[in-house]
Amino acid sequence: MAAPASGSCRIAGTEVPITGSDKVRWIDLTVPSSPSAAPASPADPFVSVPPRAASGCHVVSSGGESQRYLAWRIHEEHQNVLEVIELCASKEFPSSGLRLVFQEALCPFAFMCESEGARRGESVYLLYVLTISGVALLCNLRSPFSYVSGSILSQNDILEFSLQTHTQSANVTAVKAKPGCLVIGRQDGSICCYSLGKLAPTSPGFSNELRDDAGIGRLWTFVSRTKALGPVQDIDTATVNERELLFALHLDGSLRVWDISSHTKLLNYNVHSNDFEGQPSRVWVGEADDDQELISLAVLHQGTMVPACDRVVVYGFSFGAGERFLLSPEPLVSAIPLLEGKLVDLKISTEKLWILKEVGPMLYEIVQFDSDGEEICSYVLQEDAISEQMFQSSESALDDLVWTADSIFSSMKEHSFSFISSMFLRRLLQPGVNHCSALRETLLEYKRFLSDSEFQSLTTSGLRKEILSIIEHEGSSQSASSTAYHWKKFSARYLHKWCGNNRPYGLFLDMNREVFGLVRKGSFSLFRCLEGVEQLIYGSSDELGNLEGLEMNLFDDVSDTETLIEVLRCMGHINHLLGRSSAAIYYESLISSVISPDEIASQILKILESGFSPQSSSPLITLLGTDAYVERRQMAHKSQRKFSVEMLLSFHKLQSRSTSWSAVFDVIEKFMKCLNTKVTIQEHELKRLCNVNSTILVQVTSQVARTMFESAFDLFLFLSYLVGVGGQVSLLQSDVSRIKLKLFPMIQDILGQWIVLHFVGISPTTPPAMEDFSYQLSYLQLGIADEVSLHRKLGSSDFTLACLLDFPKSAEGDHLSACFPSTAEVIDLVRQFISSIMRRNNFDHANSFLGSTINLAAVFVRHGQYEAAQNLLGILDTYLNYARASQTDQDTDIACSARLHLNGFCLLMLAHDEANIVLRESRVHEAIRCFFRAASGQEAPKALKKFSSETGFQISGECKSISLWRLHYYEWAMQKFEQNSMSEGACQFALAALEQVDSIVDLDNGSEVEGLPETAQMIKGRLWANVFKYSLDLKNFRDAYCAIVSNPDDDSKYVCLRRFIIVLCELGETKVICNGEIPFTGLLEKVEQELFWKAERSDLSSRPNLYKVLYSFEAYRNNWRKAAAYMYRYFVRLSREGDAGGSRQLSHVLQEKLHALSTAINSLQLVEPSCAWLDSVCEADDQTSPSKKPRNNLLMENSAFGTDSELSRLQFCVDIEILEKEYTLTEALYMLNTVNSRSKSHESHSIEALTDILINENLYDLAFTVVLKFWKESGMKRELERVFAAIAQQCCPNRVGNSGRNFTDTQQLLLLPSSEDDARDGGSKTIAVAHQVQGSCQWETLELYLDKYKDLHPRLPVIVAETLLYADPEIELPLWLVQMFKTTKGGNRMISWGMCGKEADPAALFRLYTNYGRHAEAANLLVEYLDSFASSRPVDVLHRKKMSAAWFPYTTIERFWCQLEEMQSAGHSADQCDRLKKLLHGALMKHLQQVVVDSEDVLSSVGGGQGVESQSS
């Protein structure tokens, strides 16, 4: 509560803002003017009323319906705009208002009333206004204001009358209106009444001038009036004895009273007759008191001397009843000087007078006087309340917070920024403080440019983020004092903007209902009286002794009263030293639970005992400056010394006035009863409401709660300080024990009650999550319109948690009467409302605070306000720490179980919507802990059965044991965590439920329990299945496996196992199956079956490849034969299904087939040779779909396998040899696909055709591999000859275009590919060859392969040479090929022994030359070898002379000789033939001679010379 405006004023009441009035959407409606109306010049207006901001509120009664209030205001900066709002106490504050835009400025006057001729069911309001040019307008406005913004008011709804067209042309100086009548006062003192709205302007009697005489001539009247009267200053009207009276105040002091209906003057009184200084300027007339026959009016006398002193003079005129109505000529007079400030507005009744003054720039106050003119009290305006809440009320309050922040948060610096920011934001964004326009302008000053739509779309959370970003940008996160300093600057700017946007315009008063309110520039508000304890707390020191008027009969003894006054004075000393910052920090610690309240309290007590002692002065010096820091440190030291002295003096006074400290504590206990919430036994009917009255009631409740909380906290600090200095004031140990064990728990109870009430009154609701379908559906039930409307308001900043509660009936029996409550009635309603809240107790034994707080939390849980409920439960947790000492164990256990249960549920719901992963995990773990702790209490079944509708936990029937109840509870918690996708918590509660099942069975000696809905084995099977599911969701695969093997239900176990395998495959975690991490004891066969079943029914392109998984699964267990079988099965499926795609897909399929075959081969090689075979392929074929027809296999169709019996055997088993052949064929197909062969290489081709295709594509290595793999012995030689013949043909000149290709393929490993290989893009990869092809020429290729394979088949050079010569008889054989005929395997020449050798010897080459007409080469070759034979080395001569040592193809030589002769005789190359014959003849003769000589030598060596002679002859 703010301090009073003046030190001598008692606070009688405070302002209560009507929330939502700052969010009005204005409907702009233009009011046109007639063309004949000429606008007045602003410099010389026809209406001389000074321009100012003006407002008014008119009460419209409508029989049995609720009262309506028509509020209007004219802004000083927009004199041509009039804003109108229709208020109804029993309805919500209107979301839209009417803004009338006139063509010229208006006089600061308006009058509204309800039209009498309106149709039933439709309200039409009459609006009287006057422009500065003298045009009176009467507008008919429909209600509700259903106009379209930007439209123009119809001319049929406007009645105009120009005052300048009248015979009198004096300027208008005053104006007033009544229904059907407009009264004006002029500069010349005349007063005219116009029946505007009742008669037409042209009708007789429309205009009437009020004159002194009715029978004397007009000329004399004019002369007398001009001499006697001054300009009319102000006009007011009143109804007295059913007479409409007009009170006119003139500048010369004349106060005239007229009867409007008869146009007669009733009284002429001169206000100057009382010798009051100043010029009379305004008059206000109150309502007549018919019982006292008295009517009061007030006249403002504006001072003309310097310094000017304005005063308000109150006149009380008595009147007589009856036919002859008379006013007393001598009224009762009392003067009220306005010592400071300027009067803004005034309202008067018979007994009271209210004055609104402007005492400074944007500083206002409202004071109330009695009929005698004595000042009795003042009212706290919203400016003062906000200033105090934002620590701006004095220069020292927030400075204390800046000064003490570092000391209070010394041990918790990491939380200081968030804590202080949360404290300020909670106060800034509460209803009544938060003002949209002011907040947006403040953000603009900090360069936060937000459009209207962006700002309106911001939620409370969005506003918090925007403001926090500003404070963080200012650098406030460095220290606690820095944070407080920058918040001080932001709050000061916001307060300045708030005051500018909420300048008071005028008061309004409804005397019938005793409703007193204030119209501001941007809001509306009412006033209320103070609650009795509030008057006691905030009364001045001189008034503390007067407790009789507070309706609290606390003490019978005067000494007790004096003791209480001294205690209150001590509390005032503490408040003066600390300000309200200490209570604010302690309040926030209870709400946020970031910092322990006990730690905050201990730090505050240290400041009380030892003063302000910041740990480091550098932050404060940086913020305040060195000089200011030194000055304020000295001031703080003086304040601390003064406080210590004052407190010791007060303690000694308490000792002197009381017999002992125990008596003082008795007085304090009685005072605590006043601070406590008064829960009445009488029950009031409650109902859910949401209207203006309910929001006012919520606001007042929060104001009272805040005052009570701060007072209780001051008392707590007082007692704590007393304990600290107990040795200095003779405090006994028994007294200390009484404080700690009795008074402190009582204070904590009081603090808890009021902080709960204040929290629910100021905390905005949060909108439900969009995905919370179940919650939204609950509000869409048919016939619950109130619930639907309530649901739509959730999340609005002015719709607080208290609006979700039920409200009590008023004194008249209605639910919050259809009219605004009076200033005193509000307090009664607040007491009933507080009582209804604190009476909400679902527990029989727990105290009211425990039960009501838990019940409130349950209500908020029901409405989805989980964070608010959690905050309330946090407050309750703090209280329980103190209550355990004074409450019974049963009460504490019940409350703790209920609190933990609701708190866990709230944390669970909050975690579901939390985006921050770390915070989400933290809340989940805390929720798990709360649920387990809630179930651990012995009274938990009794405590939790009350909240079935909120949390959904409900058990039908009674549980015979606590274990059975816990089983149901853990299953419920498991389901809740599962519903919110929190598998960790669900898993823990499933395991806990399993423990309870075991406990139940053990308690019953292993037999089944009657309370169980199922058998123990069924429950365990279901729970273990749930544990498996949750573990699998968390990817705890070992735990999931343990759940499978622990499941006693075989059916459930195998279902889980299948699910386990499926999920692992979907997640790509198949290594868990294969690497032996999980043993699968007793389940290996099932696992293998499931994997194979899934593999057979999965697409081949799926990842991971389950055949490879099966291979790894078996390979890890050294089951190589099974591993090979699964890979071969993979190859078979690829052969059948894999070539459906294009060439790129085919390439990938072929490569996969190669991998499968190579893996199968490698696996079988690790098996014993006798077992190195696979089962029949036909058995696997039976498992495939019958619609898939097996394709013909090239391997099976080829006759190279041998006999029919062998082929029949291979159809049922496959060994390594078959696999290698399949691998070779697949490799050939893959390479053909890789080089994009234009030849159709289908599997239906024969192997010979495949070899030809490979040769055509220059894939020689593969071609030779196929030949070597599929043919043996003579067949192989035959195929080699055919292959080399084909290669040789490519070397002929006529095939030069078919140049050879170079293949640089890398070597391939025949191993199972890794998982990374599975993710390849299917691009071409080359298959390794045994040798790298050297060179790029076909001749080099032919040389390479011929040299490689001639040992395998020696005749290959002959085949090559013959093919070349056949293809081109003129071709010149390459030298390397000729050398193959001339040399041996070791590279030696076969010259010494003639032309003999193996199949590819010189004789064969000579025959080829001869056969293909290469005579020159043949002759040269023969001569070469003949010469070589003749010129043998000495070491070879003996060998040459042996029997059959040399051989020459003499038959071929003879045929060669014959060919030469035939050609010569035929005339073909006769010269060449002759030359060759000569060459051949000479060589042969020489050779024959040599042979003869050698023969003779042999004969001579054997038989002497006879042999030689006979041979010679």
XYZ file of N, CA and C in Angstrom, residues 19 59 71 117 161 235 269 425 463 487 594 691 731 746 775 848 854 868 894 948 980 984 1048 1090 1106 1296 1363 1458 1483:
87
model
N -9.510 -3.631 -14.914
C -8.607 -4.214 -15.907
C -9.304 -4.352 -17.246
N -25.211 7.587 -15.251
C -25.842 6.329 -14.865
C -27.149 6.179 -15.619
N -19.647 6.374 -20.005
C -18.474 7.198 -19.717
C -17.981 7.850 -21.002
N -37.855 7.105 -26.451
C -38.627 6.535 -27.546
C -37.964 5.352 -28.217
N -28.372 22.730 -34.046
C -28.963 24.037 -33.772
C -27.827 25.012 -33.488
N -22.617 26.693 -14.767
C -24.015 26.312 -14.584
C -24.050 24.872 -14.105
N -28.107 34.882 -4.482
C -27.172 34.935 -3.368
C -25.820 35.361 -3.893
N 9.483 -8.279 -13.359
C 8.509 -8.623 -14.403
C 7.173 -9.044 -13.806
N 6.186 -10.790 -24.101
C 6.554 -9.511 -23.491
C 7.737 -9.680 -22.539
N 17.067 -2.134 -13.938
C 15.625 -2.284 -13.773
C 15.012 -1.008 -13.208
N 13.778 -20.505 -6.658
C 15.150 -20.549 -7.159
C 16.141 -20.416 -6.011
N -16.951 -10.821 -15.094
C -17.482 -9.516 -15.463
C -16.653 -8.438 -14.790
N 15.914 -11.064 26.955
C 14.987 -12.054 26.399
C 15.385 -13.430 26.916
N 3.134 -19.613 13.174
C 1.909 -18.839 12.949
C 2.122 -17.783 11.872
N -7.932 -31.373 -23.526
C -8.348 -30.234 -22.714
C -9.291 -29.328 -23.493
N -6.641 -25.284 7.417
C -7.310 -24.618 6.290
C -6.316 -24.209 5.217
N -3.871 -26.747 -1.503
C -3.877 -27.940 -2.344
C -5.103 -27.948 -3.243
N 1.265 -22.363 -12.657
C 0.719 -21.691 -11.480
C 0.496 -22.685 -10.344
N -0.663 -36.532 4.828
C -1.733 -36.327 3.846
C -1.393 -35.155 2.933
N -9.146 -37.300 -8.510
C -9.338 -38.166 -9.680
C -9.722 -37.374 -10.915
N 2.628 -39.001 -22.636
C 3.401 -37.806 -22.930
C 4.747 -38.132 -23.560
N 11.323 -42.876 -20.236
C 12.175 -43.126 -19.067
C 11.337 -43.255 -17.807
N 7.439 -63.766 -18.221
C 7.003 -65.158 -18.015
C 5.984 -65.640 -19.042
N 13.176 -65.272 -37.162
C 12.571 -63.961 -37.379
C 13.351 -63.151 -38.409
N 19.080 -57.589 -44.615
C 18.919 -58.601 -43.579
C 19.680 -59.883 -43.895
N 41.947 -52.240 -88.016
C 42.680 -51.245 -87.233
C 41.740 -50.401 -86.385
N 46.244 -67.568 -88.084
C 45.084 -66.661 -88.181
C 45.471 -65.355 -88.837
N 58.955 -76.972 -105.273
C 57.994 -77.171 -106.362
C 57.156 -75.922 -106.608
N 72.196 -73.178 -100.431
C 72.157 -73.515 -99.011
C 71.961 -75.010 -98.823
